[in-house]
XYZ file of C-alpha atoms in Angstrom:
743
model
C 15.517 24.303 1.560
C 16.580 22.204 4.576
C 16.175 18.608 5.382
C 13.405 17.784 7.841
C 15.400 17.073 10.856
C 16.612 20.666 11.801
C 15.124 22.284 14.903
C 16.778 25.250 17.071
C 16.261 22.495 19.995
C 18.811 20.115 18.421
C 21.829 22.388 18.207
C 23.852 21.547 15.067
C 27.711 22.071 14.339
C 28.254 22.954 10.483
C 28.605 19.266 9.757
C 24.823 18.946 10.952
C 25.348 16.654 14.117
C 24.504 17.411 17.487
C 28.051 16.941 18.402
C 31.240 18.246 17.382
C 33.094 15.160 18.359
C 31.612 11.572 18.637
C 30.072 10.964 22.000
C 32.418 9.621 24.678
C 30.200 6.539 25.504
C 26.786 4.901 25.483
C 25.228 7.299 28.026
C 26.734 10.243 26.210
C 24.577 9.145 23.127
C 21.421 9.518 25.147
C 21.793 13.195 26.078
C 19.579 15.523 24.838
C 17.013 12.817 23.863
C 13.405 13.272 25.287
C 11.731 10.362 27.091
C 10.263 8.495 23.974
C 13.185 9.091 21.986
C 15.381 7.767 24.815
C 12.928 4.518 24.798
C 13.480 4.054 21.258
C 17.386 4.184 21.643
C 17.453 1.976 24.538
C 15.041 -0.805 23.576
C 17.447 -3.099 21.538
C 15.860 -6.361 21.699
C 12.570 -7.650 20.304
C 10.366 -5.916 17.569
C 9.748 -2.037 18.231
C 7.241 -0.184 16.189
C 8.013 3.648 16.310
C 4.829 5.803 15.220
C 6.563 9.085 14.634
C 4.824 12.324 13.918
C 5.958 15.064 11.617
C 8.694 16.924 13.053
C 9.222 14.614 16.000
C 12.920 13.762 15.556
C 12.616 10.119 14.262
C 15.624 10.140 12.554
C 17.685 11.416 15.491
C 15.750 8.706 17.526
C 16.757 5.806 15.314
C 20.468 6.938 14.651
C 20.888 7.294 18.231
C 19.310 3.817 18.831
C 21.998 2.238 16.763
C 24.876 4.481 18.203
C 23.851 3.465 21.770
C 23.663 -0.269 20.802
C 27.021 0.148 19.256
C 28.816 1.934 21.980
C 27.119 -0.058 24.768
C 28.591 -3.324 23.042
C 25.203 -4.675 22.215
C 25.191 -4.426 18.386
C 28.248 -5.075 16.177
C 28.286 -2.572 13.347
C 28.688 -4.826 10.384
C 25.545 -6.942 11.588
C 23.005 -3.963 11.405
C 21.370 -2.860 8.317
C 19.336 0.266 8.244
C 16.875 0.651 5.274
C 15.066 3.856 3.974
C 13.673 5.049 0.694
C 15.788 7.755 -0.874
C 19.720 7.973 -1.568
C 19.550 11.191 -0.027
C 18.020 9.833 3.261
C 20.475 6.989 3.420
C 23.255 9.350 2.963
C 21.953 11.518 5.790
C 21.642 8.551 8.078
C 25.198 7.294 7.208
C 26.635 10.723 8.077
C 24.999 10.982 11.336
C 25.994 7.490 12.227
C 29.502 8.252 11.590
C 29.139 11.678 13.546
C 27.874 9.510 16.478
C 30.968 7.194 16.344
C 28.764 3.974 14.942
C 31.328 3.346 11.897
C 30.652 0.389 9.861
C 26.877 0.308 9.964
C 25.019 -0.396 6.665
C 22.210 2.423 5.775
C 20.951 1.881 2.467
C 17.936 1.934 0.498
C 15.949 -1.296 -0.333
C 17.191 -1.418 -3.813
C 20.992 -0.449 -2.951
C 21.022 -3.512 -0.351
C 19.239 -5.951 -2.449
C 21.623 -5.093 -5.546
C 24.741 -5.576 -3.410
C 23.346 -9.149 -2.485
C 22.218 -9.859 -5.930
C 25.687 -9.132 -7.563
C 27.398 -11.084 -4.839
C 25.170 -14.401 -5.067
C 23.921 -14.596 -8.678
C 27.058 -16.636 -9.692
C 26.410 -19.009 -6.991
C 22.634 -19.172 -7.155
C 22.163 -18.922 -10.993
C 25.774 -18.936 -12.762
C 27.549 -16.251 -14.738
C 27.308 -12.639 -14.212
C 24.413 -10.749 -13.336
C 22.244 -9.754 -16.378
C 22.523 -5.845 -17.335
C 20.260 -3.614 -15.633
C 18.380 -1.202 -18.079
C 18.604 2.467 -16.996
C 15.158 3.285 -18.267
C 12.545 0.780 -19.424
C 10.323 3.192 -21.716
C 12.194 2.146 -24.824
C 11.710 -1.545 -23.996
C 7.775 -0.682 -23.284
C 7.808 0.862 -26.683
C 9.362 -2.424 -28.284
C 6.899 -4.198 -26.529
C 3.966 -2.052 -27.745
C 5.246 -2.423 -31.476
C 5.435 -6.082 -30.915
C 1.753 -6.081 -29.771
C 0.720 -3.583 -32.792
C -0.502 -1.023 -30.041
C 0.277 2.597 -30.668
C 1.394 4.601 -27.889
C 2.628 8.226 -27.889
C 5.280 9.406 -25.467
C 3.062 10.149 -22.496
C 1.182 6.939 -22.825
C 4.383 5.296 -22.793
C 5.381 6.800 -19.432
C 1.923 5.866 -17.949
C 2.067 2.379 -19.094
C 5.494 2.121 -18.022
C 4.327 3.373 -14.530
C 1.704 0.715 -14.509
C 4.030 -1.853 -15.251
C 6.339 -0.732 -12.173
C 3.086 -0.761 -9.851
C 2.368 -4.326 -11.011
C 6.058 -5.428 -10.034
C 6.105 -3.759 -6.742
C 2.625 -5.247 -5.763
C 3.677 -8.393 -7.101
C 0.655 -8.420 -9.750
C 1.355 -10.832 -12.979
C 0.028 -9.748 -16.273
C -3.098 -12.042 -16.197
C -4.363 -10.607 -13.020
C -3.638 -6.881 -13.844
C -7.308 -6.030 -14.854
C -8.797 -7.423 -11.480
C -5.781 -5.918 -9.370
C -6.370 -2.421 -10.766
C -10.317 -2.666 -10.332
C -9.661 -3.726 -6.832
C -7.422 -0.974 -5.934
C -9.508 1.548 -7.991
C -6.697 2.386 -10.166
C -7.479 4.620 -13.326
C -5.746 2.417 -16.066
C -4.405 4.750 -18.826
C -5.459 2.273 -21.503
C -7.700 -0.353 -21.750
C -6.528 -3.080 -18.783
C -6.489 -5.870 -21.482
C -3.790 -3.839 -23.560
C -1.708 -3.191 -20.437
C -1.794 -6.753 -19.441
C -0.719 -7.578 -23.050
C 2.016 -5.037 -22.830
C 3.039 -6.202 -19.571
C 3.611 -9.812 -20.710
C 5.399 -8.804 -23.943
C 7.596 -6.495 -21.898
C 8.749 -9.368 -19.662
C 9.229 -11.687 -22.547
C 11.526 -8.904 -24.471
C 13.616 -8.734 -21.259
C 14.178 -12.481 -21.187
C 15.057 -12.465 -24.547
C 17.434 -9.750 -24.165
C 19.192 -11.034 -20.829
C 18.366 -7.564 -19.089
C 16.452 -6.809 -15.814
C 14.900 -3.811 -14.727
C 14.970 -1.818 -11.413
C 12.132 -3.808 -9.912
C 13.644 -7.209 -10.924
C 16.480 -6.257 -8.422
C 14.063 -6.740 -5.656
C 12.097 -9.711 -7.220
C 15.319 -11.584 -8.251
C 16.655 -11.290 -4.631
C 13.476 -12.245 -3.161
C 13.418 -15.388 -5.497
C 16.985 -16.386 -4.514
C 16.247 -15.951 -0.793
C 13.185 -17.969 -0.975
C 14.566 -20.972 -3.232
C 18.185 -20.952 -1.778
C 17.878 -21.553 2.056
C 21.719 -21.836 2.300
C 22.099 -18.362 0.866
C 19.358 -17.080 2.912
C 21.042 -18.256 6.131
C 24.284 -16.488 4.850
C 22.528 -13.245 4.773
C 20.850 -13.766 7.873
C 24.212 -14.710 9.669
C 25.452 -11.453 8.421
C 22.637 -9.004 9.201
C 20.866 -9.585 12.562
C 19.510 -6.257 13.561
C 17.313 -4.195 11.236
C 15.919 -0.759 11.140
C 13.407 0.558 8.502
C 12.542 4.213 8.070
C 9.579 5.667 6.334
C 7.728 2.210 6.998
C 4.311 3.631 5.814
C 5.867 3.730 2.387
C 6.879 -0.075 2.170
C 5.436 -1.829 -0.828
C 4.195 -5.821 -0.634
C 7.528 -6.530 -2.521
C 9.590 -4.634 -0.158
C 7.731 -6.172 2.824
C 8.402 -9.850 1.543
C 12.204 -8.983 0.970
C 12.396 -7.747 4.652
C 10.575 -10.860 5.948
C 13.264 -13.203 4.168
C 16.153 -11.147 5.526
C 14.749 -11.434 8.998
C 13.819 -15.267 8.891
C 12.210 -16.334 12.345
C 13.907 -13.536 14.036
C 12.290 -10.389 15.641
C 15.174 -7.972 15.977
C 13.382 -5.415 14.114
C 12.659 -1.595 14.553
C 10.331 0.081 12.181
C 9.498 3.781 12.025
C 6.514 5.381 10.214
C 3.475 7.526 10.177
C 0.311 6.389 8.469
C -0.789 10.036 8.381
C 2.057 10.571 5.735
C 1.188 8.128 3.358
C 1.072 9.876 -0.057
C 2.395 7.498 -2.399
C -0.293 4.850 -2.560
C -0.319 5.312 -6.627
C 3.204 3.736 -6.510
C 2.320 0.654 -4.476
C 3.089 1.817 -1.162
C 0.619 0.946 1.739
C 0.597 1.790 5.422
C -1.056 -1.781 6.153
C 2.544 -3.231 7.475
C 2.919 -0.402 9.697
C -0.987 -0.428 11.037
C -0.637 -4.436 11.361
C 2.819 -4.606 13.000
C 1.538 -5.438 16.335
C -0.660 -8.192 14.786
C 2.191 -9.668 13.334
C 4.423 -8.959 16.530
C 2.252 -9.316 19.455
C 5.263 -8.797 21.667
C 6.085 -5.628 20.065
C 7.048 -2.536 22.017
C 5.193 0.641 20.406
C 6.789 4.064 21.042
C 4.736 7.175 19.835
C 6.906 10.358 19.266
C 4.365 13.415 19.367
C 6.624 16.153 20.563
C 6.914 18.247 17.500
C 10.355 20.045 17.382
C 9.953 21.600 13.951
C 6.773 23.868 13.946
C 5.006 26.531 16.197
C 1.926 25.630 18.043
C -0.096 27.609 15.556
C 1.076 25.443 12.704
C 0.713 22.299 14.775
C -2.794 23.164 15.920
C -3.853 23.339 12.115
C -2.128 19.958 11.324
C -3.825 18.314 14.183
C -7.234 19.868 12.999
C -6.817 18.697 9.675
C -6.368 14.932 10.845
C -9.239 15.317 13.213
C -11.581 15.319 10.503
C -10.264 12.609 8.616
C -11.728 8.955 8.242
C -10.258 5.576 7.183
C -7.885 3.162 8.977
C -4.856 5.570 8.843
C -6.986 8.260 10.591
C -7.715 5.776 13.299
C -4.179 5.784 14.082
C -3.312 9.412 13.783
C -1.133 11.092 16.163
C -1.892 14.256 18.227
C 1.301 16.242 17.985
C 2.341 18.813 20.650
C 4.382 21.768 19.701
C 7.659 22.116 21.654
C 8.540 25.506 20.093
C 7.462 29.235 21.455
C 4.423 30.576 20.114
C 4.466 32.075 16.564
C 2.013 33.815 14.354
C -1.352 32.349 13.290
C -1.632 30.692 9.607
C -2.641 33.169 7.248
C -5.655 32.353 5.092
C -6.149 34.456 1.781
C -8.931 34.454 -0.840
C -8.032 35.844 -4.043
C -10.106 36.874 -7.021
C -8.084 35.121 -9.443
C -5.155 32.974 -9.796
C -2.699 35.713 -11.100
C -3.900 37.888 -8.104
C -2.922 34.952 -5.785
C 0.487 34.321 -7.459
C 1.223 38.077 -7.170
C -0.108 37.955 -3.490
C 2.185 35.413 -2.453
C 5.231 37.236 -4.250
C 4.370 40.444 -2.073
C 4.199 38.448 0.976
C 7.706 36.769 -0.055
C 9.285 39.878 -0.715
C 8.199 41.247 2.733
C 9.533 38.163 4.373
C 13.077 38.643 2.401
C 13.060 42.264 3.441
C 12.659 41.116 7.201
C 15.649 38.872 6.995
C 14.116 35.489 5.941
C 16.666 33.779 3.649
C 15.121 32.942 0.266
C 16.230 29.488 0.663
C 14.098 29.237 3.931
C 10.967 29.972 1.914
C 8.946 27.493 -0.193
C 5.853 27.841 -2.438
C 3.975 24.397 -2.669
C 1.288 23.413 -5.151
C -0.668 20.214 -5.823
C 0.402 19.934 -9.644
C 3.714 20.786 -11.479
C 1.563 22.423 -14.032
C 0.644 25.277 -11.322
C 4.446 26.430 -11.353
C 4.522 28.632 -14.213
C 2.477 31.204 -12.937
C 4.507 31.547 -9.601
C 7.588 31.371 -11.677
C 6.351 34.440 -13.544
C 5.075 36.109 -10.539
C 8.529 35.662 -8.589
C 10.442 36.572 -11.706
C 8.796 39.806 -12.030
C 9.068 40.714 -8.590
C 12.885 40.077 -9.020
C 12.903 37.106 -6.487
C 15.055 34.574 -7.329
C 13.830 30.850 -7.095
C 14.652 27.163 -7.840
C 12.173 24.587 -9.043
C 12.355 21.163 -7.077
C 11.303 18.041 -8.583
C 9.988 18.994 -11.975
C 11.518 20.744 -15.041
C 10.970 24.599 -15.442
C 7.673 25.371 -17.090
C 9.358 26.630 -20.516
C 11.728 23.783 -20.456
C 9.230 21.038 -20.535
C 9.138 19.100 -23.732
C 5.322 19.636 -24.470
C 5.713 23.375 -23.768
C 8.556 23.503 -26.197
C 6.574 21.394 -28.630
C 3.678 23.646 -28.367
C 5.784 26.735 -28.704
C 7.346 25.736 -31.884
C 3.730 24.776 -33.173
C 2.572 28.222 -32.250
C 5.630 29.971 -33.783
C 4.952 27.998 -36.990
C 1.314 28.931 -37.194
C 2.199 32.459 -36.461
C 4.590 32.471 -39.472
C 2.431 30.462 -41.835
C -1.050 30.921 -40.517
C -2.310 32.384 -43.597
C -1.851 29.064 -45.363
C -3.026 26.559 -42.573
C -6.408 25.512 -42.942
C -6.382 24.687 -39.087
C -6.988 28.438 -38.625
C -9.332 29.112 -41.368
C -12.579 29.243 -39.141
C -11.171 30.726 -36.147
C -10.318 34.479 -35.787
C -9.615 35.627 -31.958
C -6.340 34.772 -30.503
C -7.466 32.194 -27.882
C -9.253 30.283 -30.360
C -6.256 30.362 -32.628
C -4.058 28.975 -29.773
C -6.754 26.056 -28.917
C -6.806 25.119 -32.484
C -3.059 24.661 -32.847
C -2.705 23.107 -29.303
C -5.292 20.666 -30.053
C -2.773 18.968 -32.595
C -0.490 18.645 -29.457
C -3.151 16.952 -27.107
C -5.221 19.892 -25.743
C -8.858 19.233 -25.379
C -11.631 21.337 -23.838
C -11.954 18.528 -20.984
C -9.230 17.193 -19.213
C -8.380 13.446 -19.590
C -9.608 11.339 -16.887
C -7.029 9.871 -14.137
C -3.657 11.305 -13.448
C -0.305 10.371 -14.858
C 1.796 11.701 -17.711
C -1.172 12.456 -20.264
C -2.786 14.445 -17.301
C 0.436 16.376 -16.852
C 0.596 17.215 -20.481
C -2.656 18.504 -20.719
C -2.294 20.513 -17.692
C 0.721 22.243 -19.252
C -0.854 22.991 -22.519
C -3.966 24.223 -20.593
C -1.860 26.625 -18.884
C -0.790 27.853 -22.350
C -4.409 28.225 -23.563
C -5.164 30.136 -20.015
C -2.280 32.480 -20.714
C -3.338 33.136 -24.370
C -6.708 34.129 -22.946
C -5.220 36.421 -20.281
C -2.851 37.803 -22.956
C -5.760 38.427 -25.308
C -7.839 40.147 -22.677
C -5.225 42.671 -21.787
C -4.128 43.385 -25.543
C -7.452 42.824 -27.442
C -5.655 43.724 -30.935
C -2.828 41.317 -30.213
C -1.810 38.662 -32.848
C -0.534 35.226 -32.527
C 2.877 36.456 -33.474
C 2.782 38.765 -30.423
C 1.696 36.042 -28.066
C 4.840 34.023 -29.367
C 7.034 36.981 -28.730
C 5.425 37.049 -25.108
C 6.203 33.554 -24.449
C 9.878 33.812 -25.753
C 10.285 36.713 -23.442
C 8.784 34.787 -20.314
C 11.091 31.797 -21.276
C 14.418 33.908 -21.604
C 13.650 35.892 -18.117
C 13.441 32.578 -16.324
C 16.439 30.896 -17.695
C 18.910 32.879 -15.651
C 20.462 30.276 -13.183
C 19.704 31.102 -9.489
C 21.579 29.447 -6.581
C 20.011 31.082 -3.615
C 16.194 31.035 -4.083
C 12.731 30.434 -3.048
C 11.886 26.729 -3.615
C 8.878 25.796 -5.885
C 7.918 22.430 -5.331
C 4.934 20.280 -5.556
C 3.407 18.714 -2.427
C 4.790 15.345 -3.278
C 8.139 16.594 -3.822
C 8.223 18.374 -0.623
C 8.080 15.443 1.557
C 10.992 15.146 3.724
C 11.971 18.611 3.749
C 11.081 22.109 6.061
C 11.252 25.642 5.593
C 10.807 28.521 7.856
C 8.224 29.955 5.611
C 5.621 27.865 3.737
C 3.092 29.141 1.100
C 0.537 26.523 0.375
C -1.216 27.636 -2.894
C -4.222 26.730 -5.179
C -6.203 25.448 -2.374
C -9.482 25.179 -4.270
C -11.778 22.403 -4.654
C -10.944 20.471 -7.914
C -7.165 20.994 -7.053
C -7.280 20.040 -3.454
C -8.606 17.394 -3.302
C -7.420 17.037 -7.174
C -10.622 16.501 -9.459
C -9.664 12.933 -10.320
C -9.767 11.714 -6.495
C -13.182 9.909 -6.326
C -12.916 7.170 -3.754
C -13.164 7.723 -0.193
C -9.398 6.485 -0.047
C -8.242 8.671 -2.770
C -9.842 11.839 -1.057
C -8.048 10.810 2.460
C -4.882 10.674 0.553
C -5.303 14.137 -0.678
C -5.991 15.247 2.918
C -2.818 13.701 3.981
C -0.888 15.402 1.104
C -2.245 18.714 2.558
C -1.118 17.804 6.020
C 2.362 16.974 4.669
C 2.364 20.565 3.294
C 1.167 22.115 6.574
C 3.859 20.135 8.504
C 6.679 21.726 6.161
C 6.682 24.938 7.971
C 8.267 26.007 10.997
C 7.087 29.429 11.731
C 5.362 31.198 8.907
C 2.236 29.410 6.865
C 0.265 30.854 4.333
C -2.777 29.153 2.581
C -4.475 30.679 -0.131
C -6.774 30.019 -3.104
C -8.541 31.908 -5.953
C -12.500 32.037 -6.619
C -11.778 32.450 -10.237
C -9.108 31.142 -12.652
C -8.666 34.488 -14.533
C -9.297 37.944 -14.120
C -12.899 38.719 -14.915
C -13.938 34.957 -14.766
C -16.832 33.626 -13.084
C -16.210 33.413 -9.365
C -17.337 29.821 -8.955
C -14.515 28.079 -6.853
C -14.489 27.684 -3.098
C -11.606 26.953 -0.641
C -11.008 23.148 -0.075
C -13.074 21.340 1.991
C -10.471 20.289 4.031
C -10.163 23.780 5.699
C -13.878 23.746 6.696
C -14.168 24.384 10.364
C -10.472 25.365 10.545
C -10.148 28.611 8.638
C -11.841 31.838 10.115
C -15.534 32.145 8.690
C -15.913 28.687 7.595
C -17.838 27.519 10.642
C -17.299 25.917 13.909
C -13.347 25.537 14.383
C -12.621 21.886 14.881
C -10.731 20.710 17.607
C -8.958 22.730 20.164
C -5.591 23.585 20.878
C -3.692 20.508 22.103
C -2.167 20.697 25.557
C -1.492 17.283 25.802
C -0.803 14.265 23.106
C -1.237 10.558 22.813
C 2.422 9.878 22.580
C 4.027 7.191 25.017
C 5.332 3.737 25.274
C 3.209 0.652 24.893
C 4.759 -2.850 25.546
C 3.384 -5.896 23.814
C 2.248 -9.036 25.815
C 5.632 -10.506 25.549
C 7.466 -7.069 26.466
C 7.070 -6.944 30.250
C 5.630 -8.322 33.395
C 2.265 -6.925 33.551
C 2.230 -7.294 37.285
C 5.436 -5.053 37.603
C 5.082 -1.720 39.599
C 5.794 0.097 36.350
C 3.019 -1.668 34.397
C 0.688 -1.158 37.131
C 1.509 2.893 37.255
C 0.979 2.819 33.495
C -2.529 1.412 33.584
C -3.499 3.781 36.609
C -2.743 6.555 34.370
C -4.736 5.306 31.484
C -7.800 3.225 32.616
C -9.370 2.355 29.290
C -8.884 -1.138 28.865
C -9.723 -3.775 26.018
C -12.956 -5.776 27.173
C -11.540 -8.891 25.344
C -7.922 -9.199 26.405
C -7.774 -6.343 29.070
C -4.754 -4.478 27.418
C -4.506 -0.601 28.145
C -6.092 1.111 25.117
C -4.380 4.534 23.779
C -5.556 4.571 20.340
C -8.743 6.696 19.584
C -10.243 4.086 17.246
C -9.746 1.168 19.751
C -11.111 3.346 22.622
C -14.433 3.651 20.540
C -14.369 -0.188 20.409
C -13.303 -0.666 23.827
C -11.075 -3.438 22.394
C -7.892 -3.878 20.644
C -7.964 -3.893 16.959
C -6.600 -7.358 16.383
C -8.881 -8.701 19.298
C -11.636 -10.967 18.234
C -14.970 -9.178 17.216
C -18.574 -10.337 18.229
C -19.918 -8.124 15.610
C -23.379 -8.811 13.944
C -22.107 -8.686 10.466
C -25.546 -8.628 9.034
C -26.611 -5.542 11.162
C -23.266 -3.802 10.318
C -23.929 -4.034 6.536
C -27.587 -2.695 7.314
C -26.191 0.221 9.349
C -23.534 0.841 6.748
C -26.265 1.075 3.707
C -28.414 3.390 6.078
C -25.422 5.751 6.517
C -24.593 5.917 2.889
C -28.031 6.837 2.003
C -28.235 9.502 4.954
C -25.101 11.059 3.985
C -26.282 11.303 0.280
C -29.503 13.131 1.555
C -27.624 15.794 3.778
C -24.917 16.165 1.057
C -21.940 15.066 3.499
C -19.292 12.493 3.627
C -20.445 9.057 5.456
C -18.237 9.783 8.178
C -19.945 12.974 9.225
C -23.068 10.633 10.135
C -20.957 8.060 11.845
C -17.361 6.664 11.410
C -16.616 3.254 10.500
C -15.312 2.422 13.968
C -18.623 3.864 15.485
C -20.668 1.642 13.066
C -18.662 -1.338 14.251
C -18.948 -0.424 17.942
C -22.749 -0.196 17.379
C -23.168 -3.477 15.651
C -20.966 -4.925 18.421
C -23.004 -3.403 21.406
C -26.477 -3.759 19.609
C -27.996 -1.028 21.869
C -31.750 -1.312 22.797
C -32.306 2.158 24.316
C -31.224 5.666 23.675
C -29.035 5.818 26.692
C -26.981 2.445 25.745
C -26.717 4.248 22.207
C -25.227 7.508 23.712
C -22.570 5.649 25.990
C -20.954 4.424 22.665
C -17.995 6.557 21.867
C -18.455 8.690 18.772
C -22.272 8.913 19.209
C -23.228 11.338 21.925
C -26.426 13.077 22.602
C -26.452 15.436 19.421
C -26.295 12.406 17.205
C -28.661 10.262 19.404
C -31.453 13.086 18.858
C -30.542 13.140 14.991
C -30.091 9.394 14.060
C -31.229 7.574 17.347
C -34.587 6.471 16.071
C -33.190 4.800 12.980
C -30.300 3.407 14.562
C -32.455 1.772 17.262
C -35.159 0.558 14.875
C -32.003 -1.190 12.724
C -30.633 -2.813 15.884
C -34.176 -4.162 16.655
C -34.485 -5.662 13.305
C -37.065 -3.390 12.131
C -37.240 -1.960 8.448
C -36.510 1.763 8.161
C -36.334 4.196 5.318
C -32.474 4.559 4.196
C -31.165 7.979 4.127
C -32.418 8.964 0.488
C -35.982 7.842 1.146
C -36.099 4.250 -0.317
C -36.694 1.027 1.783
């Protein structure tokens, strides 16, 4: 398991740096950087936005940027604050900066930087010591529930706690929760009115007990900087240059803190990739990244698309996934270009059932190990933690060591331990248990026992702890069904003995092992070989992803999984859950047109990319030779302001995203309604008819003839033949039948 920064093209010493000793000067810092990375490193004044695709060396670019500024005497180390999202990433950044000779630069998480300032300024701003920070807020939420006379089990406590955290990072107050949750399409774990009540009671308890929580660190820092201009100026005099990594994951609260740190200045460099936004459920949003040029018109935008991590075959699949995406993040996707030698094609495998899929993955992993691939350079990635058990067992049966990342081992989960105890008690005293009076077969006995622990025949709506618990219990039910099928005379006591044996076999400690992880836990990591498993509809996208935005986030999650692989990539799914079951599953829709046998292959192997450098209106002289040469290479220009267009979505509109639109709003609404109906009729997502950008372009152009319509990017002759008559009629103000036959 390796941080996602290693590449054979970036040689490392044992300490992980490209240098065995710090570079001798500013020019030496730039050695080995590609042209776009070098642009990031040398553009030290004004706002800079780095759109960095997976595997393109973004951490390398921004650490060399800071080091170059320090060695050139442009940046004073103590005035630079580099911010990222995890302690691991911050530690890696600090290590790289030290190895590059940039000592004294602060590299911290948002919370770490805010807490440091809060400790320093609290006595001056408020007086007295900073209130104690509670390590875990679950107990306080439980006390709030008791005060409100609302009963919450342990899993509901976790989910309500997560909702409170989401409210705070999105700056939502208790009274606004219901409306905010509905607006964002959140699946509330309890009645929204109850969550509002619990949230308000939780905040009151904190005040009464003089404690604060993790999110309060940011909220209180924001409050002090807003209210005390003298303190804000003191902070701004200390930090004068900011770098923010993983900017697509910034929450509204973190963005507000960043704005207060900056003040009226613009010495800011942000780095991110909207196509890797996979944490929107925590309040993260790519809008700040996508709107950066709107807020900073003079910004320099640098696109990193040279992928140093993955082979052309892996990159081709990643590009193909995003080529089918829709939504705002998709409009800003980057076309990666592999810099590695060709490798093997991704392997797509359909299995009869889930146990066969797990055993197949174990066989292929054994072959890789026998060929010399280290176990630590292999990963099995799945959508939910509940899927880990069958792969834990398959690897254990094959004698392959493994390590589980980001979750407890299956048999160590609290709900699995509780279920095991309940089954053990039922096996011992079942004859006297009325719960088992009317059930005779083993699976029915297990269902009856586990129904007292939260298992139901239908899964709960939404995600969160309740769903995770149900998935774990459902895995036990499936295991009982499989066990009974293999041993028809087995008793409940036999099943308990089997569970005990499985648990014991998986408790042996492992140091060097194959990584088992969820797709979310794999973000920021990479391996030589990656197995993406369970890629069937209902799991990818997950069943509770219903809105277009949720479906597109699932697509991005699969994209993150694909881009974790350097050389070997395996994608698999099972058509049935268990041996002998109905084969009623199909591979994820995201692979349609990409895997062999699924229709026309989407996209072509990329030979060029959309990387490059783009300066804002205040960045350089538009009449300079350099600008004239750049315009001559990319002649598409905005029909409003004349700026060069490089984004696919902007080129569809033939104008900048933030330039004024002359769109006929009523026409757009009629086109949107017609498209929705047409999509329902053909059983396809709306973007398969026309993308949002194409609809906007049509509403702006208001074509009168087929030739006018065909010239609009995103239409083409095929769609003119299919939809042209309807679209032209709507543009002419005529009534047409909508897509599902109504008027």
